[in-house]
Each structure stands twice: as C-alpha cells, then as structure tokens.
C-alpha cells in the first residue's frame, strides 16, 4: 500500500510542480507534514544530494524520497510517479499542438504559469535558506543564527560573484569544497 501512496503523491507533484525541481520543494514539505515519511532536515539532505548528482532535481528528489521511505521499490515507484504526468502531458500536447499553437487562451495560460512557478521556486528557496542558515527553534537570538553556515554561504557568494579566478569555476568544485568544509566543521 505504501508503494501506491508513494506513486500517487509523486504523481501529484509531477502534475502540479511547474517550473522544475525546485518547485517540488513546497509539495515535499506538505507531504512531510501529512505523511510523516521524512522530516524537513531530511528534505534539506535530499536537496543537497539531488543538487550534487547528475539529472533533474525533481526526479532525483523523488528517487531519494522513495528510497528513504520504501527502499529500492519505493525509489522506482516514486520516480515513475513523478515522470508519469509529464509523459501524459507531452503526449497530449503533441496530439493537439498544431490546433492550439497560436490559441490566445493557451498563450495566456502559459503567461500565468510563469509567475506561479517563480513564486513556488522563491518559496522553496526561503525554506531551504531557513533550514540551512537559521535555527528557528532557538531559545535566544544568538542561537537563531548558524554562524558556520552563514560564513560558508557568504564565502561562496563572494567566490562565485566577485573573485575573478574562482568566478568561472564549475559549480561542482564549490559543491565538493562545501562538502569538505561541512565534514571538517560539523
């Protein structure tokens, strides 16, 4: 039964998370609240693993979540669940593309979807920053800030935006360096 639930949950995510993998995060937070399959901290771990592995983030997160929840069968079912809506939608679009290519309603729908997906991605970014950089359950203001994480984030921003020799390095270099720093500091 857990496999059917996993497939259904990720089918809904695949159907409604327009805008890419980061847009799946609000749905994953909601799923964590409703099912208890994983915690917010585990979502942050899923995101880190999904960002650092090849492939689309949303599919990687579905695979990771499915594996965390129900092992290898769960990873397969969750992955199939998240990609099924896209396959169905693409097949439908191909079937009717010529008829609706210049339809003003179709163009208007896509115009409305863009800001919605931007909002979902922004909300996901805020939640990830909250988990990664702050301790919202802290008893004091000093405990609210994760100083090590804030320093690492600031150093990465400086290195990727303003220091010319490191500005053009591949993101994998920064991910690997951050993993080493994380191991050393935590």
PDB file of C-alpha atoms in Angstrom:
ATOM      1  CA  UNK A   1       0.000   0.000   0.000  1.00  0.00           C
ATOM      2  CA  UNK A   2       2.914   2.350   0.742  1.00  0.00           C
ATOM      3  CA  UNK A   3       4.093   1.988  -2.867  1.00  0.00           C
ATOM      4  CA  UNK A   4       0.706   3.017  -4.226  1.00  0.00           C
ATOM      5  CA  UNK A   5       0.676   6.022  -1.871  1.00  0.00           C
ATOM      6  CA  UNK A   6       4.197   6.969  -2.946  1.00  0.00           C
ATOM      7  CA  UNK A   7       3.234   6.769  -6.610  1.00  0.00           C
ATOM      8  CA  UNK A   8       0.108   8.882  -6.048  1.00  0.00           C
ATOM      9  CA  UNK A   9       1.922  11.543  -4.010  1.00  0.00           C
ATOM     10  CA  UNK A  10       4.657  11.903  -6.615  1.00  0.00           C
ATOM     11  CA  UNK A  11       2.160  11.784  -9.469  1.00  0.00           C
ATOM     12  CA  UNK A  12       0.518  14.872  -7.925  1.00  0.00           C
ATOM     13  CA  UNK A  13       3.918  16.531  -7.515  1.00  0.00           C
ATOM     14  CA  UNK A  14       4.785  15.789 -11.137  1.00  0.00           C
ATOM     15  CA  UNK A  15       1.436  17.152 -12.254  1.00  0.00           C
ATOM     16  CA  UNK A  16       1.470  20.411 -10.309  1.00  0.00           C
ATOM     17  CA  UNK A  17       5.120  21.387  -9.789  1.00  0.00           C
ATOM     18  CA  UNK A  18       5.517  23.548 -12.864  1.00  0.00           C
ATOM     19  CA  UNK A  19       8.909  25.238 -13.003  1.00  0.00           C
ATOM     20  CA  UNK A  20      11.404  22.474 -12.401  1.00  0.00           C
ATOM     21  CA  UNK A  21      12.831  20.567  -9.489  1.00  0.00           C
ATOM     22  CA  UNK A  22      12.957  23.433  -7.009  1.00  0.00           C
ATOM     23  CA  UNK A  23       9.218  23.868  -7.452  1.00  0.00           C
ATOM     24  CA  UNK A  24       8.750  20.406  -5.933  1.00  0.00           C
ATOM     25  CA  UNK A  25      10.009  21.570  -2.526  1.00  0.00           C
ATOM     26  CA  UNK A  26       6.749  23.096  -1.252  1.00  0.00           C
ATOM     27  CA  UNK A  27       4.991  19.861  -2.187  1.00  0.00           C
ATOM     28  CA  UNK A  28       7.622  17.820  -0.349  1.00  0.00           C
ATOM     29  CA  UNK A  29       7.226  19.970   2.775  1.00  0.00           C
ATOM     30  CA  UNK A  30       3.477  19.415   2.592  1.00  0.00           C
ATOM     31  CA  UNK A  31       3.997  15.670   2.099  1.00  0.00           C
ATOM     32  CA  UNK A  32       6.317  15.573   5.129  1.00  0.00           C
ATOM     33  CA  UNK A  33       3.640  17.259   7.244  1.00  0.00           C
ATOM     34  CA  UNK A  34       0.840  14.969   6.046  1.00  0.00           C
ATOM     35  CA  UNK A  35       2.585  11.596   5.912  1.00  0.00           C
ATOM     36  CA  UNK A  36       5.465  11.804   8.392  1.00  0.00           C
ATOM     37  CA  UNK A  37       7.634   9.835   5.952  1.00  0.00           C
ATOM     38  CA  UNK A  38      10.518  12.283   6.395  1.00  0.00           C
ATOM     39  CA  UNK A  39      11.482  15.481   8.215  1.00  0.00           C
ATOM     40  CA  UNK A  40      12.349  18.956   6.979  1.00  0.00           C
ATOM     41  CA  UNK A  41      16.004  18.234   7.738  1.00  0.00           C
ATOM     42  CA  UNK A  42      15.829  15.146   5.547  1.00  0.00           C
ATOM     43  CA  UNK A  43      14.366  17.306   2.759  1.00  0.00           C
ATOM     44  CA  UNK A  44      17.424  19.552   3.040  1.00  0.00           C
ATOM     45  CA  UNK A  45      19.612  16.436   2.754  1.00  0.00           C
ATOM     46  CA  UNK A  46      17.572  15.254  -0.233  1.00  0.00           C
ATOM     47  CA  UNK A  47      18.053  18.612  -1.894  1.00  0.00           C
ATOM     48  CA  UNK A  48      21.810  18.539  -1.279  1.00  0.00           C
ATOM     49  CA  UNK A  49      22.118  15.035  -2.738  1.00  0.00           C
ATOM     50  CA  UNK A  50      19.804  15.871  -5.657  1.00  0.00           C
ATOM     51  CA  UNK A  51      21.734  19.046  -6.480  1.00  0.00           C
ATOM     52  CA  UNK A  52      25.066  17.244  -6.428  1.00  0.00           C
ATOM     53  CA  UNK A  53      24.058  14.242  -8.553  1.00  0.00           C
ATOM     54  CA  UNK A  54      23.524  14.230 -12.316  1.00  0.00           C
ATOM     55  CA  UNK A  55      19.981  14.530 -13.592  1.00  0.00           C
ATOM     56  CA  UNK A  56      16.904  16.639 -12.984  1.00  0.00           C
ATOM     57  CA  UNK A  57      16.463  17.713  -9.361  1.00  0.00           C
ATOM     58  CA  UNK A  58      12.790  16.750  -9.152  1.00  0.00           C
ATOM     59  CA  UNK A  59      13.437  13.217 -10.367  1.00  0.00           C
ATOM     60  CA  UNK A  60      16.485  12.824  -8.127  1.00  0.00           C
ATOM     61  CA  UNK A  61      14.447  14.005  -5.141  1.00  0.00           C
ATOM     62  CA  UNK A  62      11.633  11.580  -5.979  1.00  0.00           C
ATOM     63  CA  UNK A  63      14.123   8.731  -6.231  1.00  0.00           C
ATOM     64  CA  UNK A  64      15.811   9.696  -2.957  1.00  0.00           C
ATOM     65  CA  UNK A  65      12.495  10.161  -1.139  1.00  0.00           C
ATOM     66  CA  UNK A  66      11.144   6.867  -2.438  1.00  0.00           C
ATOM     67  CA  UNK A  67      14.302   5.075  -1.338  1.00  0.00           C
ATOM     68  CA  UNK A  68      14.186   6.712   2.097  1.00  0.00           C
ATOM     69  CA  UNK A  69      10.539   5.741   2.502  1.00  0.00           C
ATOM     70  CA  UNK A  70      10.362   2.247   0.975  1.00  0.00           C
ATOM     71  CA  UNK A  71      13.779   1.163  -0.256  1.00  0.00           C
ATOM     72  CA  UNK A  72      14.547   0.314  -3.886  1.00  0.00           C
ATOM     73  CA  UNK A  73      10.915  -0.427  -4.862  1.00  0.00           C
ATOM     74  CA  UNK A  74       9.927   2.931  -3.358  1.00  0.00           C
ATOM     75  CA  UNK A  75      12.584   4.764  -5.371  1.00  0.00           C
ATOM     76  CA  UNK A  76      11.376   3.190  -8.610  1.00  0.00           C
ATOM     77  CA  UNK A  77       7.691   3.846  -7.868  1.00  0.00           C
ATOM     78  CA  UNK A  78       8.264   7.464  -6.758  1.00  0.00           C
ATOM     79  CA  UNK A  79      10.372   8.163  -9.851  1.00  0.00           C
ATOM     80  CA  UNK A  80       7.722   6.673 -12.126  1.00  0.00           C
ATOM     81  CA  UNK A  81       5.067   8.658 -10.288  1.00  0.00           C
ATOM     82  CA  UNK A  82       6.795  11.994 -10.795  1.00  0.00           C
ATOM     83  CA  UNK A  83       7.506  11.452 -14.506  1.00  0.00           C
ATOM     84  CA  UNK A  84       4.128   9.970 -15.493  1.00  0.00           C
ATOM     85  CA  UNK A  85       2.229  13.307 -15.648  1.00  0.00           C
ATOM     86  CA  UNK A  86       4.923  14.841 -17.834  1.00  0.00           C
ATOM     87  CA  UNK A  87       4.791  11.936 -20.248  1.00  0.00           C
ATOM     88  CA  UNK A  88       1.000  12.103 -20.434  1.00  0.00           C
ATOM     89  CA  UNK A  89       1.000  15.882 -20.909  1.00  0.00           C
ATOM     90  CA  UNK A  90       3.671  15.774 -23.625  1.00  0.00           C
ATOM     91  CA  UNK A  91       1.772  13.077 -25.491  1.00  0.00           C
ATOM     92  CA  UNK A  92      -1.431  15.133 -25.287  1.00  0.00           C
ATOM     93  CA  UNK A  93       0.336  18.308 -26.387  1.00  0.00           C
ATOM     94  CA  UNK A  94       1.904  16.557 -29.359  1.00  0.00           C
ATOM     95  CA  UNK A  95      -1.510  15.253 -30.372  1.00  0.00           C
ATOM     96  CA  UNK A  96      -3.100  18.696 -30.429  1.00  0.00           C
ATOM     97  CA  UNK A  97      -0.124  21.031 -30.921  1.00  0.00           C
ATOM     98  CA  UNK A  98      -0.985  22.236 -34.402  1.00  0.00           C
ATOM     99  CA  UNK A  99      -4.573  23.054 -33.459  1.00  0.00           C
ATOM    100  CA  UNK A 100      -3.651  25.143 -30.429  1.00  0.00           C
ATOM    101  CA  UNK A 101      -0.246  26.576 -31.326  1.00  0.00           C
ATOM    102  CA  UNK A 102      -1.491  30.154 -31.731  1.00  0.00           C
ATOM    103  CA  UNK A 103      -4.505  29.927 -29.424  1.00  0.00           C
ATOM    104  CA  UNK A 104      -4.750  33.052 -27.269  1.00  0.00           C
ATOM    105  CA  UNK A 105      -6.001  31.044 -24.272  1.00  0.00           C
ATOM    106  CA  UNK A 106      -3.046  28.672 -24.387  1.00  0.00           C
ATOM    107  CA  UNK A 107      -0.644  31.610 -24.589  1.00  0.00           C
ATOM    108  CA  UNK A 108      -2.458  33.311 -21.696  1.00  0.00           C
ATOM    109  CA  UNK A 109      -2.279  30.145 -19.584  1.00  0.00           C
ATOM    110  CA  UNK A 110       1.492  29.909 -20.067  1.00  0.00           C
ATOM    111  CA  UNK A 111       1.786  33.607 -19.291  1.00  0.00           C
ATOM    112  CA  UNK A 112       0.037  32.968 -15.955  1.00  0.00           C
ATOM    113  CA  UNK A 113       2.038  29.857 -15.142  1.00  0.00           C
ATOM    114  CA  UNK A 114       5.390  31.701 -15.269  1.00  0.00           C
ATOM    115  CA  UNK A 115       4.880  33.880 -12.165  1.00  0.00           C
ATOM    116  CA  UNK A 116       3.282  30.967 -10.297  1.00  0.00           C
ATOM    117  CA  UNK A 117       6.330  28.781 -10.871  1.00  0.00           C
ATOM    118  CA  UNK A 118       8.631  31.686  -9.915  1.00  0.00           C
ATOM    119  CA  UNK A 119       6.702  32.057  -6.661  1.00  0.00           C
ATOM    120  CA  UNK A 120       6.972  28.332  -5.896  1.00  0.00           C
ATOM    121  CA  UNK A 121      10.718  28.416  -6.536  1.00  0.00           C
ATOM    122  CA  UNK A 122      11.133  31.527  -4.345  1.00  0.00           C
ATOM    123  CA  UNK A 123       9.149  29.896  -1.527  1.00  0.00           C
ATOM    124  CA  UNK A 124      11.329  26.797  -1.795  1.00  0.00           C
ATOM    125  CA  UNK A 125      14.454  28.962  -1.660  1.00  0.00           C
ATOM    126  CA  UNK A 126      13.266  30.688   1.502  1.00  0.00           C
ATOM    127  CA  UNK A 127      12.517  27.347   3.170  1.00  0.00           C
ATOM    128  CA  UNK A 128      15.904  25.912   2.201  1.00  0.00           C
ATOM    129  CA  UNK A 129      17.689  29.032   3.483  1.00  0.00           C
ATOM    130  CA  UNK A 130      15.707  28.852   6.715  1.00  0.00           C
ATOM    131  CA  UNK A 131      16.734  25.244   7.305  1.00  0.00           C
ATOM    132  CA  UNK A 132      20.346  25.654   6.158  1.00  0.00           C
ATOM    133  CA  UNK A 133      21.214  29.005   7.751  1.00  0.00           C
ATOM    134  CA  UNK A 134      18.956  29.515  10.749  1.00  0.00           C
ATOM    135  CA  UNK A 135      17.693  27.622  13.785  1.00  0.00           C
ATOM    136  CA  UNK A 136      14.091  28.819  14.068  1.00  0.00           C
ATOM    137  CA  UNK A 137      13.544  26.802  17.247  1.00  0.00           C
ATOM    138  CA  UNK A 138      16.368  28.547  19.109  1.00  0.00           C
ATOM    139  CA  UNK A 139      15.783  29.999  22.569  1.00  0.00           C
ATOM    140  CA  UNK A 140      17.979  33.052  22.001  1.00  0.00           C
ATOM    141  CA  UNK A 141      18.893  35.411  19.198  1.00  0.00           C
ATOM    142  CA  UNK A 142      22.480  34.142  19.273  1.00  0.00           C
ATOM    143  CA  UNK A 143      21.254  30.572  18.793  1.00  0.00           C
ATOM    144  CA  UNK A 144      18.994  31.639  15.917  1.00  0.00           C
ATOM    145  CA  UNK A 145      21.918  32.127  13.540  1.00  0.00           C
ATOM    146  CA  UNK A 146      24.005  29.190  12.371  1.00  0.00           C
ATOM    147  CA  UNK A 147      27.232  31.187  12.204  1.00  0.00           C
ATOM    148  CA  UNK A 148      29.285  28.491  10.437  1.00  0.00           C
ATOM    149  CA  UNK A 149      26.653  28.047   7.735  1.00  0.00           C
ATOM    150  CA  UNK A 150      26.256  31.812   7.276  1.00  0.00           C
ATOM    151  CA  UNK A 151      30.037  32.252   6.922  1.00  0.00           C
ATOM    152  CA  UNK A 152      30.214  29.400   4.386  1.00  0.00           C
ATOM    153  CA  UNK A 153      27.313  30.887   2.412  1.00  0.00           C
ATOM    154  CA  UNK A 154      28.931  34.349   2.441  1.00  0.00           C
ATOM    155  CA  UNK A 155      32.284  32.943   1.295  1.00  0.00           C
ATOM    156  CA  UNK A 156      30.573  31.046  -1.536  1.00  0.00           C
ATOM    157  CA  UNK A 157      28.691  34.158  -2.662  1.00  0.00           C
ATOM    158  CA  UNK A 158      31.921  36.171  -2.705  1.00  0.00           C
ATOM    159  CA  UNK A 159      33.849  33.431  -4.547  1.00  0.00           C
ATOM    160  CA  UNK A 160      31.150  32.868  -7.167  1.00  0.00           C
ATOM    161  CA  UNK A 161      30.270  36.526  -7.774  1.00  0.00           C
ATOM    162  CA  UNK A 162      33.241  38.807  -7.166  1.00  0.00           C
ATOM    163  CA  UNK A 163      36.571  36.909  -7.107  1.00  0.00           C
ATOM    164  CA  UNK A 164      37.648  36.644 -10.753  1.00  0.00           C
ATOM    165  CA  UNK A 165      39.826  33.480 -10.537  1.00  0.00           C
ATOM    166  CA  UNK A 166      37.038  31.454  -8.884  1.00  0.00           C
ATOM    167  CA  UNK A 167      34.086  33.136 -10.568  1.00  0.00           C
ATOM    168  CA  UNK A 168      34.241  30.880 -13.619  1.00  0.00           C
ATOM    169  CA  UNK A 169      34.847  27.593 -11.836  1.00  0.00           C
ATOM    170  CA  UNK A 170      32.325  24.827 -12.371  1.00  0.00           C
ATOM    171  CA  UNK A 171      29.643  24.559  -9.630  1.00  0.00           C
ATOM    172  CA  UNK A 172      30.810  21.012  -8.859  1.00  0.00           C
ATOM    173  CA  UNK A 173      34.038  22.494  -7.465  1.00  0.00           C
ATOM    174  CA  UNK A 174      32.051  24.581  -4.978  1.00  0.00           C
ATOM    175  CA  UNK A 175      29.783  21.662  -4.072  1.00  0.00           C
ATOM    176  CA  UNK A 176      32.793  19.427  -3.412  1.00  0.00           C
ATOM    177  CA  UNK A 177      34.593  22.147  -1.435  1.00  0.00           C
ATOM    178  CA  UNK A 178      31.443  22.787   0.622  1.00  0.00           C
ATOM    179  CA  UNK A 179      31.143  19.069   1.363  1.00  0.00           C
ATOM    180  CA  UNK A 180      34.743  19.007   2.614  1.00  0.00           C
ATOM    181  CA  UNK A 181      34.167  22.113   4.752  1.00  0.00           C
ATOM    182  CA  UNK A 182      30.964  20.543   6.123  1.00  0.00           C
ATOM    183  CA  UNK A 183      32.803  17.371   7.066  1.00  0.00           C
ATOM    184  CA  UNK A 184      35.587  19.339   8.749  1.00  0.00           C
ATOM    185  CA  UNK A 185      33.333  21.776  10.634  1.00  0.00           C
ATOM    186  CA  UNK A 186      30.423  19.558  11.596  1.00  0.00           C
TER     187      UNK A 186
END
